[in-house]
Short mmCIF file of C-alpha atoms in Angstrom, two decimals:
data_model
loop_
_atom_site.label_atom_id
_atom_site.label_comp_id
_atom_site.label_asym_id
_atom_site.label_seq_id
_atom_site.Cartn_x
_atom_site.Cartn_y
_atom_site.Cartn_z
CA UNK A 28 0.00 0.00 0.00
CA UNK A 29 2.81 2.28 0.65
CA UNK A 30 4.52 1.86 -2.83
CA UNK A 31 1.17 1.86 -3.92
CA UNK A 32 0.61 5.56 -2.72
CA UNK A 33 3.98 6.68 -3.29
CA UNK A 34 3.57 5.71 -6.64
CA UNK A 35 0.10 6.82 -7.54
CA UNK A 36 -0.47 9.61 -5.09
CA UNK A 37 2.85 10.90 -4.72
CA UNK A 38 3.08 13.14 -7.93
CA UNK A 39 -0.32 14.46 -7.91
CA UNK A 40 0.37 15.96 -4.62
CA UNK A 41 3.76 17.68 -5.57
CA UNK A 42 2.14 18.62 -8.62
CA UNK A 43 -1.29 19.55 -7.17
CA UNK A 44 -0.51 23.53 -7.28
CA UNK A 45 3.00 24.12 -8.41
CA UNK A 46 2.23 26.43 -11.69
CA UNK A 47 -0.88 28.61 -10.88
CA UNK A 48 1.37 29.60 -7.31
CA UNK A 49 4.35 30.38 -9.43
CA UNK A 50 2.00 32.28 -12.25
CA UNK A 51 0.05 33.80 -9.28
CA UNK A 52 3.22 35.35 -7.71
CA UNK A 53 4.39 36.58 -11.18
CA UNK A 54 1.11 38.32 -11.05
CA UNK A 55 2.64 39.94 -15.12
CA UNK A 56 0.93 41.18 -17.33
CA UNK A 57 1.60 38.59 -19.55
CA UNK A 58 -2.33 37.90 -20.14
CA UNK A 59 -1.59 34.79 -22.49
CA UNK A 60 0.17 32.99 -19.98
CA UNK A 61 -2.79 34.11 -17.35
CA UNK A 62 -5.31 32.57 -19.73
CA UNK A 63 -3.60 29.19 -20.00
CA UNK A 64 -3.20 29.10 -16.48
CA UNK A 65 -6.70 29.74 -15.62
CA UNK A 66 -8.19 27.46 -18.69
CA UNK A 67 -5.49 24.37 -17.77
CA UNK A 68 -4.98 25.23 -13.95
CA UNK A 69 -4.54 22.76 -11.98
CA UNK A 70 -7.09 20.94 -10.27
CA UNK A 71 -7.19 20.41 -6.36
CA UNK A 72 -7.83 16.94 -6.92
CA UNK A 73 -7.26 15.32 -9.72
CA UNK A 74 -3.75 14.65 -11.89
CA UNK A 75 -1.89 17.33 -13.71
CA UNK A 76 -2.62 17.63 -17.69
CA UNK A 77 1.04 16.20 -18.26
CA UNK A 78 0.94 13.42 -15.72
CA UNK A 79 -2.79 12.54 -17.79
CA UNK A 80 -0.91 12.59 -20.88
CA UNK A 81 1.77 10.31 -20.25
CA UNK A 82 -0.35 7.66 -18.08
CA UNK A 83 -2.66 7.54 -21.02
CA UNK A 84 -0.27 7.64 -23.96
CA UNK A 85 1.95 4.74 -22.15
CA UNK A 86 -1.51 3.10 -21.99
CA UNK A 87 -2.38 3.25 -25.01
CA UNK A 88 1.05 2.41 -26.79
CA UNK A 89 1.73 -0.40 -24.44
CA UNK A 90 -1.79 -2.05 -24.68
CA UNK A 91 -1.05 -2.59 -28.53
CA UNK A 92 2.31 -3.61 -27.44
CA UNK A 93 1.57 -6.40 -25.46
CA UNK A 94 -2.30 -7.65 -26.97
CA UNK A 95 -1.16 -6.38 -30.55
CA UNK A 96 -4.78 -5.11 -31.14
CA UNK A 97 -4.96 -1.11 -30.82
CA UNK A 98 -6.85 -0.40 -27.04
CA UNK A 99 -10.49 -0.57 -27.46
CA UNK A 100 -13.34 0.37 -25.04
CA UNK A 101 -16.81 -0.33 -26.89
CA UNK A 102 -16.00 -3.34 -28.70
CA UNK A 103 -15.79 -4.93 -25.52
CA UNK A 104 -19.71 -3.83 -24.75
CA UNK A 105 -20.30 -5.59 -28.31
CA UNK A 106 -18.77 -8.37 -27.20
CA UNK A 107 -20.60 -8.97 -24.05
CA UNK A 108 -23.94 -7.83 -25.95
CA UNK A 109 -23.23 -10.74 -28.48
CA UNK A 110 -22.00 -13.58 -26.69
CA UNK A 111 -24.40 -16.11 -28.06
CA UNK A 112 -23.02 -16.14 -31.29
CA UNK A 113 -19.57 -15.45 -29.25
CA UNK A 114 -20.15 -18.82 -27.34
CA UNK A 115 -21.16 -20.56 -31.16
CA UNK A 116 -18.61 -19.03 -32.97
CA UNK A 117 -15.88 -20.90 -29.83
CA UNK A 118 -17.55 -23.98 -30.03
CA UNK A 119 -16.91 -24.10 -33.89
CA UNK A 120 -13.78 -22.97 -33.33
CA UNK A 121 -13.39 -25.60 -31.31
CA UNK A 122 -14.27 -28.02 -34.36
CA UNK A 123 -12.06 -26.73 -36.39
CA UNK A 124 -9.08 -27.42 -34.56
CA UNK A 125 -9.35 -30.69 -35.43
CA UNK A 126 -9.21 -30.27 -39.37
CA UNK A 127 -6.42 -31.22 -41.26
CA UNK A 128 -6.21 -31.21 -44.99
CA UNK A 129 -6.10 -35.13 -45.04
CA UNK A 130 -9.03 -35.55 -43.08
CA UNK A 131 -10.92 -32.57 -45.12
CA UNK A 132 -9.29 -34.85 -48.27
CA UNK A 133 -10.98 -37.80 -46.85
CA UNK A 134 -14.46 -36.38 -46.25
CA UNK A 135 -14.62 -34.66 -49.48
CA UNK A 136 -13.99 -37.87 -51.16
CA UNK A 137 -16.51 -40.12 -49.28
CA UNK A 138 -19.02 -37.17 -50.49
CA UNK A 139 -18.11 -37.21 -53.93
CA UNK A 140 -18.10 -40.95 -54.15
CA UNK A 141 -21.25 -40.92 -52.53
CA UNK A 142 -22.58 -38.18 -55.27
CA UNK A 143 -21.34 -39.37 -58.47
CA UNK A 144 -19.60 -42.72 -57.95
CA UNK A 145 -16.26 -44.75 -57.61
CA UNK A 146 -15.54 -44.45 -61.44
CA UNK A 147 -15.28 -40.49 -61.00
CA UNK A 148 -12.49 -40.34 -58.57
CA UNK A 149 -10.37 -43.26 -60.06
CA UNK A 150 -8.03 -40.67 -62.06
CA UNK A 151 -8.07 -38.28 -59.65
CA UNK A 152 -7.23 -40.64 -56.91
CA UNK A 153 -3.03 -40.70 -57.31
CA UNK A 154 -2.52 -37.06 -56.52
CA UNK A 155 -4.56 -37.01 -53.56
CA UNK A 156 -1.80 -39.24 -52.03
CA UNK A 157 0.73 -36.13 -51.35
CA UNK A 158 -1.37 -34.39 -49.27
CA UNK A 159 -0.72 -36.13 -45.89
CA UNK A 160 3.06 -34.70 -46.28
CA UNK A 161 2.22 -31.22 -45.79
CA UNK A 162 0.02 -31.47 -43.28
CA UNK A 163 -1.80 -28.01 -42.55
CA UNK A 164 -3.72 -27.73 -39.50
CA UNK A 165 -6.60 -25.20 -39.81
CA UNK A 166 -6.54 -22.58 -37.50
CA UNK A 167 -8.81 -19.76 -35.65
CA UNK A 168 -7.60 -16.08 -35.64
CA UNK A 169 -6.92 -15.93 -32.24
CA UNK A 170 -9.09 -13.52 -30.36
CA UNK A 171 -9.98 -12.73 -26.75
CA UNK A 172 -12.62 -15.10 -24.93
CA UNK A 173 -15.71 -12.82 -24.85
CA UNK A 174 -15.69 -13.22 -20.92
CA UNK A 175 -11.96 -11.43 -20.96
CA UNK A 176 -14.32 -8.46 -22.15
CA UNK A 177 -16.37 -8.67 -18.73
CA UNK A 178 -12.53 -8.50 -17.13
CA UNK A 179 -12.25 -6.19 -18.72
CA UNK A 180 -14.99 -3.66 -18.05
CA UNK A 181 -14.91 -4.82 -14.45
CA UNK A 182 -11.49 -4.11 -13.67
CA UNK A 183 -11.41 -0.76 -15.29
CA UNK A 184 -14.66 -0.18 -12.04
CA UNK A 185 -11.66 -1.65 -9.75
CA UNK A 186 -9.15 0.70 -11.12
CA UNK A 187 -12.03 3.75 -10.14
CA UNK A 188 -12.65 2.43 -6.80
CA UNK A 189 -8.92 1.95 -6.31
CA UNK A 190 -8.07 5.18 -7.85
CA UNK A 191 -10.86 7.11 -5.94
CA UNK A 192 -9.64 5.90 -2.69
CA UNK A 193 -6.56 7.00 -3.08
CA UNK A 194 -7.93 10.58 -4.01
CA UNK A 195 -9.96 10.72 -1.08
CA UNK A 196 -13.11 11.30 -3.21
CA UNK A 197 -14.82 7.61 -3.21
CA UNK A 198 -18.13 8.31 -1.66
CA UNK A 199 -21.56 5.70 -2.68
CA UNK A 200 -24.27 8.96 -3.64
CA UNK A 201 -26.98 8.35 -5.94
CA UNK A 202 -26.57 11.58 -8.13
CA UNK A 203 -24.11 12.97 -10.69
CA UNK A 204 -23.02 15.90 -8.68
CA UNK A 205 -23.48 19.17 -8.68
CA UNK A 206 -23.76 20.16 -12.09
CA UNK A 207 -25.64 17.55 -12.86
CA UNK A 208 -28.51 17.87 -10.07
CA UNK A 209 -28.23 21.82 -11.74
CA UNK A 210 -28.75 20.91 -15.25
CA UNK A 211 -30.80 17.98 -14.82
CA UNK A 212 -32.37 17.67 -11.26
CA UNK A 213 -32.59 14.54 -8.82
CA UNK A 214 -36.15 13.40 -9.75
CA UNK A 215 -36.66 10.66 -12.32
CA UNK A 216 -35.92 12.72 -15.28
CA UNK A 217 -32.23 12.51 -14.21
CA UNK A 218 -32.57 8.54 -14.76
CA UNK A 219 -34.43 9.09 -17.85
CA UNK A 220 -31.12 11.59 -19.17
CA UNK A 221 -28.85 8.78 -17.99
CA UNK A 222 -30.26 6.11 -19.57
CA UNK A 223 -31.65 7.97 -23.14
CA UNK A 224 -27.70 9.20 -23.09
CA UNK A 225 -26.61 5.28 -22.32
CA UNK A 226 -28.23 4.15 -25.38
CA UNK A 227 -26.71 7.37 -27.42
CA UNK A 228 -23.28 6.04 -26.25
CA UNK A 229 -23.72 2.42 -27.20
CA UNK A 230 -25.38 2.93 -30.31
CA UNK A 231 -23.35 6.08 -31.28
CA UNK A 232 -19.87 4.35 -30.78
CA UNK A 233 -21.17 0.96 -32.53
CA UNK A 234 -22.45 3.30 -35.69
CA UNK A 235 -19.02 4.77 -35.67
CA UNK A 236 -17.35 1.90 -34.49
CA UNK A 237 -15.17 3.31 -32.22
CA UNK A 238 -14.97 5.34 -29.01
CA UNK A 239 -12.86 8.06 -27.16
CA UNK A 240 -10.26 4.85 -26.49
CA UNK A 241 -10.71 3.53 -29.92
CA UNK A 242 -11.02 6.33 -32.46
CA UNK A 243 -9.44 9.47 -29.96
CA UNK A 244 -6.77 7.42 -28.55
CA UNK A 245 -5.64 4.46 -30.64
CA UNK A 246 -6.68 5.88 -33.91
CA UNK A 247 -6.13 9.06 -34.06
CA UNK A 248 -2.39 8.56 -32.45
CA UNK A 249 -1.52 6.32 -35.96
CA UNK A 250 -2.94 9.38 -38.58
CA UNK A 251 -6.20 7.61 -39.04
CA UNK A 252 -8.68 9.50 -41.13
CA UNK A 253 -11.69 7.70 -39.77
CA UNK A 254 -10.91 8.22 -36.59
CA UNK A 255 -9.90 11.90 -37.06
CA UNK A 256 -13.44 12.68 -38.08
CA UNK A 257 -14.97 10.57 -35.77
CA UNK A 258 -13.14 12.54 -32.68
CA UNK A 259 -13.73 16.03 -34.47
CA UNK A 260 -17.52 14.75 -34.75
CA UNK A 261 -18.16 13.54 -31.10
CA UNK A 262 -15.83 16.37 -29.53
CA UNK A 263 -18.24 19.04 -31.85
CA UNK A 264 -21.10 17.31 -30.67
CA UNK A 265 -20.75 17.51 -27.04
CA UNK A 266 -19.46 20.94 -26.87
CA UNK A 267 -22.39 22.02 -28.64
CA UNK A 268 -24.51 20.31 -26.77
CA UNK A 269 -22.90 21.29 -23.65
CA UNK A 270 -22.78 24.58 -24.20
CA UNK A 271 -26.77 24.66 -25.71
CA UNK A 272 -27.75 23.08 -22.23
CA UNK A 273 -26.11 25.81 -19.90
CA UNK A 274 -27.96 28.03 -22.52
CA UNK A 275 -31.29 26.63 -21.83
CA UNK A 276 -30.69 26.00 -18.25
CA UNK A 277 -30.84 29.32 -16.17
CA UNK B 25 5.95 -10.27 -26.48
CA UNK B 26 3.55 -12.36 -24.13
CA UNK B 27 2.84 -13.40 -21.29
CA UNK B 28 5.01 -16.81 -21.93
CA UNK B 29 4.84 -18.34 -18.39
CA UNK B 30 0.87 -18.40 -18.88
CA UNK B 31 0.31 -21.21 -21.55
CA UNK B 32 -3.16 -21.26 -21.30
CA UNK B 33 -4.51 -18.53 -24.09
CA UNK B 34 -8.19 -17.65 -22.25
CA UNK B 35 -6.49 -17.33 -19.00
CA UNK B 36 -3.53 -15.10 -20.58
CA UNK B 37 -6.42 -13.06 -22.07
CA UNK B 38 -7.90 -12.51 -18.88
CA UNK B 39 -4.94 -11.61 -17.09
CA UNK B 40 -4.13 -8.84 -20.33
CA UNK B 41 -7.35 -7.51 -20.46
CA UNK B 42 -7.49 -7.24 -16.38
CA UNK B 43 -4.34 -5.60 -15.93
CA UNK B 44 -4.77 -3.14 -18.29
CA UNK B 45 -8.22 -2.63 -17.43
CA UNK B 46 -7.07 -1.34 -13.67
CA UNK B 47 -4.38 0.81 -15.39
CA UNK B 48 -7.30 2.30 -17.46
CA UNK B 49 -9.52 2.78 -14.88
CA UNK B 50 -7.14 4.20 -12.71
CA UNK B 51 -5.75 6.77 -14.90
CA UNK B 52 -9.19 7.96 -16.54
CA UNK B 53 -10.46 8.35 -12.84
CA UNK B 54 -7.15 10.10 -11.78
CA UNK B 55 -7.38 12.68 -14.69
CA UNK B 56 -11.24 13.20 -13.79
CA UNK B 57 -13.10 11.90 -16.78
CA UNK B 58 -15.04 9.97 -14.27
CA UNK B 59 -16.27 13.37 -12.74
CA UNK B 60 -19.71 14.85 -14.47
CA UNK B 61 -18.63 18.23 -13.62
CA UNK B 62 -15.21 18.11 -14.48
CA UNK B 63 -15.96 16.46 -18.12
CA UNK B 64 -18.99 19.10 -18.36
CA UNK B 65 -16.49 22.21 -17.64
CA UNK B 66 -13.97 20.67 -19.87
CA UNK B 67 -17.18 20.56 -22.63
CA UNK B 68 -17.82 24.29 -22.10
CA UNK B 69 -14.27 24.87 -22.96
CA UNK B 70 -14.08 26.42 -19.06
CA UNK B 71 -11.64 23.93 -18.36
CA UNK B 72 -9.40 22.95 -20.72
CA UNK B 73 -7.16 20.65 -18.32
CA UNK B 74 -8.71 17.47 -19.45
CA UNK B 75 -8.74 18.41 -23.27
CA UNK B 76 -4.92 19.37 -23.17
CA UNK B 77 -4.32 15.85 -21.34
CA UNK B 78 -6.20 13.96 -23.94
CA UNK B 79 -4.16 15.45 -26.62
CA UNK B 80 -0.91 14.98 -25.30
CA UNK B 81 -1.64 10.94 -24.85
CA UNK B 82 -2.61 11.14 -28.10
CA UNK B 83 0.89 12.80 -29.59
CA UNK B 84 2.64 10.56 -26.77
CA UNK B 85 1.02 7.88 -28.47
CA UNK B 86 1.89 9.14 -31.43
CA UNK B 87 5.42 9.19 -30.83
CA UNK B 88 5.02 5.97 -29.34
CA UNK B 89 3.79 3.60 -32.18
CA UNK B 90 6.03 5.60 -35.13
CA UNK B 91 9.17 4.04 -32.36
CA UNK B 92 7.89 0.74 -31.84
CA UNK B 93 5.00 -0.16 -33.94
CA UNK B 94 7.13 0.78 -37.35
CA UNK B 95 6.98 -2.57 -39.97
CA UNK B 96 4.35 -3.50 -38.12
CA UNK B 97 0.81 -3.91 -39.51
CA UNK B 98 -1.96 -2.63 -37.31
CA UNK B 99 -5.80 -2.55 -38.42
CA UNK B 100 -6.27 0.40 -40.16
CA UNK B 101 -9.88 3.13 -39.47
CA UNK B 102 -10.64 4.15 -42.90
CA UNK B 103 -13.66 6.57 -43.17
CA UNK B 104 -17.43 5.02 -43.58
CA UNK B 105 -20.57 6.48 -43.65
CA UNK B 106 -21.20 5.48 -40.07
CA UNK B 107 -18.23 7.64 -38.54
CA UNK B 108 -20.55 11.02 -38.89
CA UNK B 109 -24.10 10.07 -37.31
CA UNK B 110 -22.66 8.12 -35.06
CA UNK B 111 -19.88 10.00 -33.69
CA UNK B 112 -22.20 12.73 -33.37
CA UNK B 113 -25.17 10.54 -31.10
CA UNK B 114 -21.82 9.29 -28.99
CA UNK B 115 -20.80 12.92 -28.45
CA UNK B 116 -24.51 13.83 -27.14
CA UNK B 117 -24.59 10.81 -24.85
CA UNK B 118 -21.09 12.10 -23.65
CA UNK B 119 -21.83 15.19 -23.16
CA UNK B 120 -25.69 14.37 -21.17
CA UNK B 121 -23.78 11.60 -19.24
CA UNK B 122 -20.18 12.15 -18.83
CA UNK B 123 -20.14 9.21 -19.65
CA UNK B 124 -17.99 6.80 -22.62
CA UNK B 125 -18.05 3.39 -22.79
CA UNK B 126 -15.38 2.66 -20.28
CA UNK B 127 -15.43 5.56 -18.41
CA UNK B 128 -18.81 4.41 -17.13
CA UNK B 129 -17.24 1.49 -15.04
CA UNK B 130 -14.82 4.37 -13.61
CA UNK B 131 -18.12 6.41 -12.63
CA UNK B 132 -19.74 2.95 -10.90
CA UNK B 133 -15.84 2.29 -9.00
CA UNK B 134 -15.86 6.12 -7.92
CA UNK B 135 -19.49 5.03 -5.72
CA UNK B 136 -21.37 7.29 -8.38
CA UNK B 137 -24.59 4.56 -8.23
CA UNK B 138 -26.07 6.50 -11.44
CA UNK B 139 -23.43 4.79 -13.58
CA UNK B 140 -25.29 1.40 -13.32
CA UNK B 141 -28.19 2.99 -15.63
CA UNK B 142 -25.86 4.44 -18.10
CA UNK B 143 -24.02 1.26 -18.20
CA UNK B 144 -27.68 -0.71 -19.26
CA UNK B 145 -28.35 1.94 -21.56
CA UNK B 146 -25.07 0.84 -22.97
CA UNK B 147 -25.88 -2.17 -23.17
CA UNK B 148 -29.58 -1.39 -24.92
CA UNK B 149 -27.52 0.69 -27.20
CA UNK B 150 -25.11 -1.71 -28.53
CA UNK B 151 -28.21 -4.29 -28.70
CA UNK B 152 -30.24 -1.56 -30.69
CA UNK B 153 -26.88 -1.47 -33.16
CA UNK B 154 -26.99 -5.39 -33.29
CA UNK B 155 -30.53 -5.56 -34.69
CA UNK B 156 -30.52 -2.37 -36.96
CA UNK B 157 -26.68 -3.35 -38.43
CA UNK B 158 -28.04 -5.98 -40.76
CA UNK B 159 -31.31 -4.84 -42.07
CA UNK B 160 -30.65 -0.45 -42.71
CA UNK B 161 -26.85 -0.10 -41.85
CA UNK B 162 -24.87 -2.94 -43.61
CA UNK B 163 -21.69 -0.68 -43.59
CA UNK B 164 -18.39 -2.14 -41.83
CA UNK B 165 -17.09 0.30 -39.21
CA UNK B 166 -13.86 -1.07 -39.12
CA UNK B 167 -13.91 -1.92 -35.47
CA UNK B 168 -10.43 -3.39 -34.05
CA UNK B 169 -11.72 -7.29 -33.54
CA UNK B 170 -9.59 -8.21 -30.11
#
C-alpha cells in the first residue's frame, strides 16, 4: 500500500498547485500565460494535464504492445452484448481445430463418391496421395474469450474504486453531482437523461465503431482518417450540446 | 511479447485484459473523466485541463507507435458512412452523461450509483446497433476485432 501511494499519489500531490502559485506570484501582465493558467490550472484533486498525458499515452502504446490489437473500449460492450453467437462461434472454433487437410481430403472424397460414384475419382485418386506430407492444421484467428471483455470492463470499475480511494473522493451517492442535479435535477428525469444518453453512447460508438479509447486514442495517435473525423464529430457534438444546455438551463 | 509463463490462451487473455483494465480505470479516474462536472467544464471549454491531457496521450502515443509499432501492420480506421451520425449521437450521450463506454465502469468504482443505468443503456444501445446493423446499416465500421 505504501509503494502503492507513493507511486500513484505521490506526484499528484507535488504537482497539485505548483504552476498557478508560481503564475500567481508573477502576477505579469503577460495575459496569455494568465489565460492558459486559468483554462489548464490545476485541479485540487485530480492529476496534472502532463501526468494525464503520459499515463494515457503509455496506456495506449503499451496495450497494442503487449495484446497487438490497438486499445479498445466499446468493442468490448459488443462483445458482451453478443455472446451467443460469441459462445457458437468458440464452439466451432473448437471443431475446427481438429481439421487437417487429409481428413478434409478424406471427407470430401466419401461425399463425392457418394454423389457421383467410384468411377469419377479413379483418375483423380493418385494425386490425392501427397497431401498427408504437408500437413496443414486449420486454425482460428486468435481472439480474446468474450468473458476477458467482462474482465475487462470490471477491472477498469476496480481501477475507479482503487483510484478514488486514493484521491480521497470515493463516496456511494446516488446523483451525478453538482452540475448535474443543476442541469438535470434529482427526480426521475435525471434517470431518464442517464439512460436515453446510455443508449446514445452504445449505439453512437457501434455506428461509428469506435470510441474516445478507440477512435481518440488508438486511432487518431496512428494518422487515421476515420478516426480523425470521428473525434472532431463527437468532440463538436458535445461541446455544442454542452454549451446549448447551460444556454437553456438558467 | 507475451505473457510466456501463462500457456493457457483464455487465461492469458484474462490476465491482459485485467491488468490493463485497472491501469485504465485508474488513470481515466485520476485525470477526472469519471467526474460529471469536471468532463462538463472541460465541454464548455471552461476547463481545458482534461482536453490538453487527452491530446498529449494522443501525440505521446503518437510518438510511441512511429518508435515501436514501425513494420508493423496494425488494423487500419478508414472513413465510412457510419463515422458522422454516429460519432455525433456518442458525443450527445457524452456530453448528457459524462459518460464513454469505459469511463462508465470508472463512474460505478468512484461510488457514483447513477453509472449502473448508463451502463444498461449501454448495453440497450449496442443491442439496438446489433438488430438495426443488418437490415438499414450494412456498412463495416472497421472496429479493431480483439
Amino acid at each position: 500500500m505504501t509503494l502503492f501511494t507513493m507511486l500513484f499519489c505521490f506526484p499528484s500531490v507535488v504537482l497539485a498547485d505548483s504552476t498557478p502559485a508560481v503564475l500567481a506570484d508573477l502576477n505579469t501582465s503577460d495575459s496569455l500565460s494568465d489565460l492558459f493558467a486559468s483554462l489548464v490550472g490545476n485541479s485540487p484533486v485530480y492529476w496534472s494535464w502532463w501526468l494525464g498525458a503520459i499515463a494515457l499515452g503509455v496506456l495506449t502504446v503499451s496495450f497494442w504492445w503487449f495484446i497487438r490489437v490497438p486499445m479498445v473500449g466499446s468493442s468490448s460492450w459488443q462483445r458482451i452484448v453478443d455472446w451467443r453467437e460469441e459462445h457458437k462461434r468458440h464452439l466451432a472454433e473448437k471443431d475446427l481445430h481438429n481439421v487437417t487437410q487429409t481428413n478434409l481430403m478424406k471427407v470430401m472424397m466419401a461425399e463425392t463418391i457418394a454423389q457421383f460414384g467410384e468411377a469419377s475419382v479413379a483418375q483423380s485418386g493418385q494425386s490425392m496421395g501427397s497431401a498427408g506430407r504437408h500437413e496443414t492444421k486449420f486454425e482460428a484467428v486468435k481472439r480474446a474469450p468474450w468473458q476477458a471483455h467482462i474482465t475487462f470492463l470490471v477491472m477498469i470499475g476496480v481501477g475507479g474504486l482503487l483510484a478514488s480511494i486514493s484521491l480521497g473522493t470515493f463516496d456511494v451517492r446516488f446523483d451525478m453531482g453538482s452540475d448535474f442535479v443543476r442541469l438535470f435535477g434529482d427526480g426521475w428525469a435525471a434517470w431518464l437523461v442517464l439512460f436515453v444518453g446510455g443508449i446514445c453512447i452504445g449505439l453512437g460508438t457501434r455506428m461509428a465503431g469506435g470510441c474516445t479509447i478507440g477512435h481518440g486514442l488508438s486511432g487518431l495517435s496512428r494518422f487515421q482518417v476515420g478516426s480523425l473525423i470521428g473525434t472532431g464529430s463527437f468532440m463538436m457534438a458535445a461541446v455544442l450540446v454542452s454549451i446549448l444546455l447551460e444556454r437553456l438551463v438558467p | 511479447m507475451k505473457i510466456y509463463f501463462i500457456r493457457n490462451s483464455t487465461l492469458r487473455y484474462h490476465v491482459l485484459l485485467g491488468v490493463f483494465g485497472f491501469l485504465l480505470g485508474f488513470a481515466l479516474y485520476c485525470i477526472g473523466f469519471a467526474d460529471f462536472g469536471e468532463v462538463h467544464r472541460m465541454f464548455i471549454l471552461d476547463d481545458l485541463r482534461m482536453l490538453l491531457s487527452f491530446m498529449g496521450a494522443v501525440m505521446l502515443a503518437a510518438i510511441g507507435f512511429l518508435i515501436v509499432g514501425r513494420g508493423h501492420k496494425i488494423q487500419a480506421k478508414p472513413f465510412h458512412k457510419g463515422i458522422i451520425p454516429g460519432s455525433s449521437l456518442f458525443g450527445l450521450g457524452w456530453a448528457i452523461t459524462g459518460a464513454c463506454p469505459a469511463i462508465a465502469m470508472a463512474q460505478l468504482g468512484g461510488g457514483s450509483m447513477p453509472a449502473i443505468i448508463t451502463a444498461l443503456g449501454i448495453l440497450a444501445g449496442v443491442w439496438i446497433f446489433r438488430k438495426l446493423q443488418p437490415r438499414y446499416f450494412r456498412w463495416d465500421t472497421g472496429s479493431c476485432d480483439i
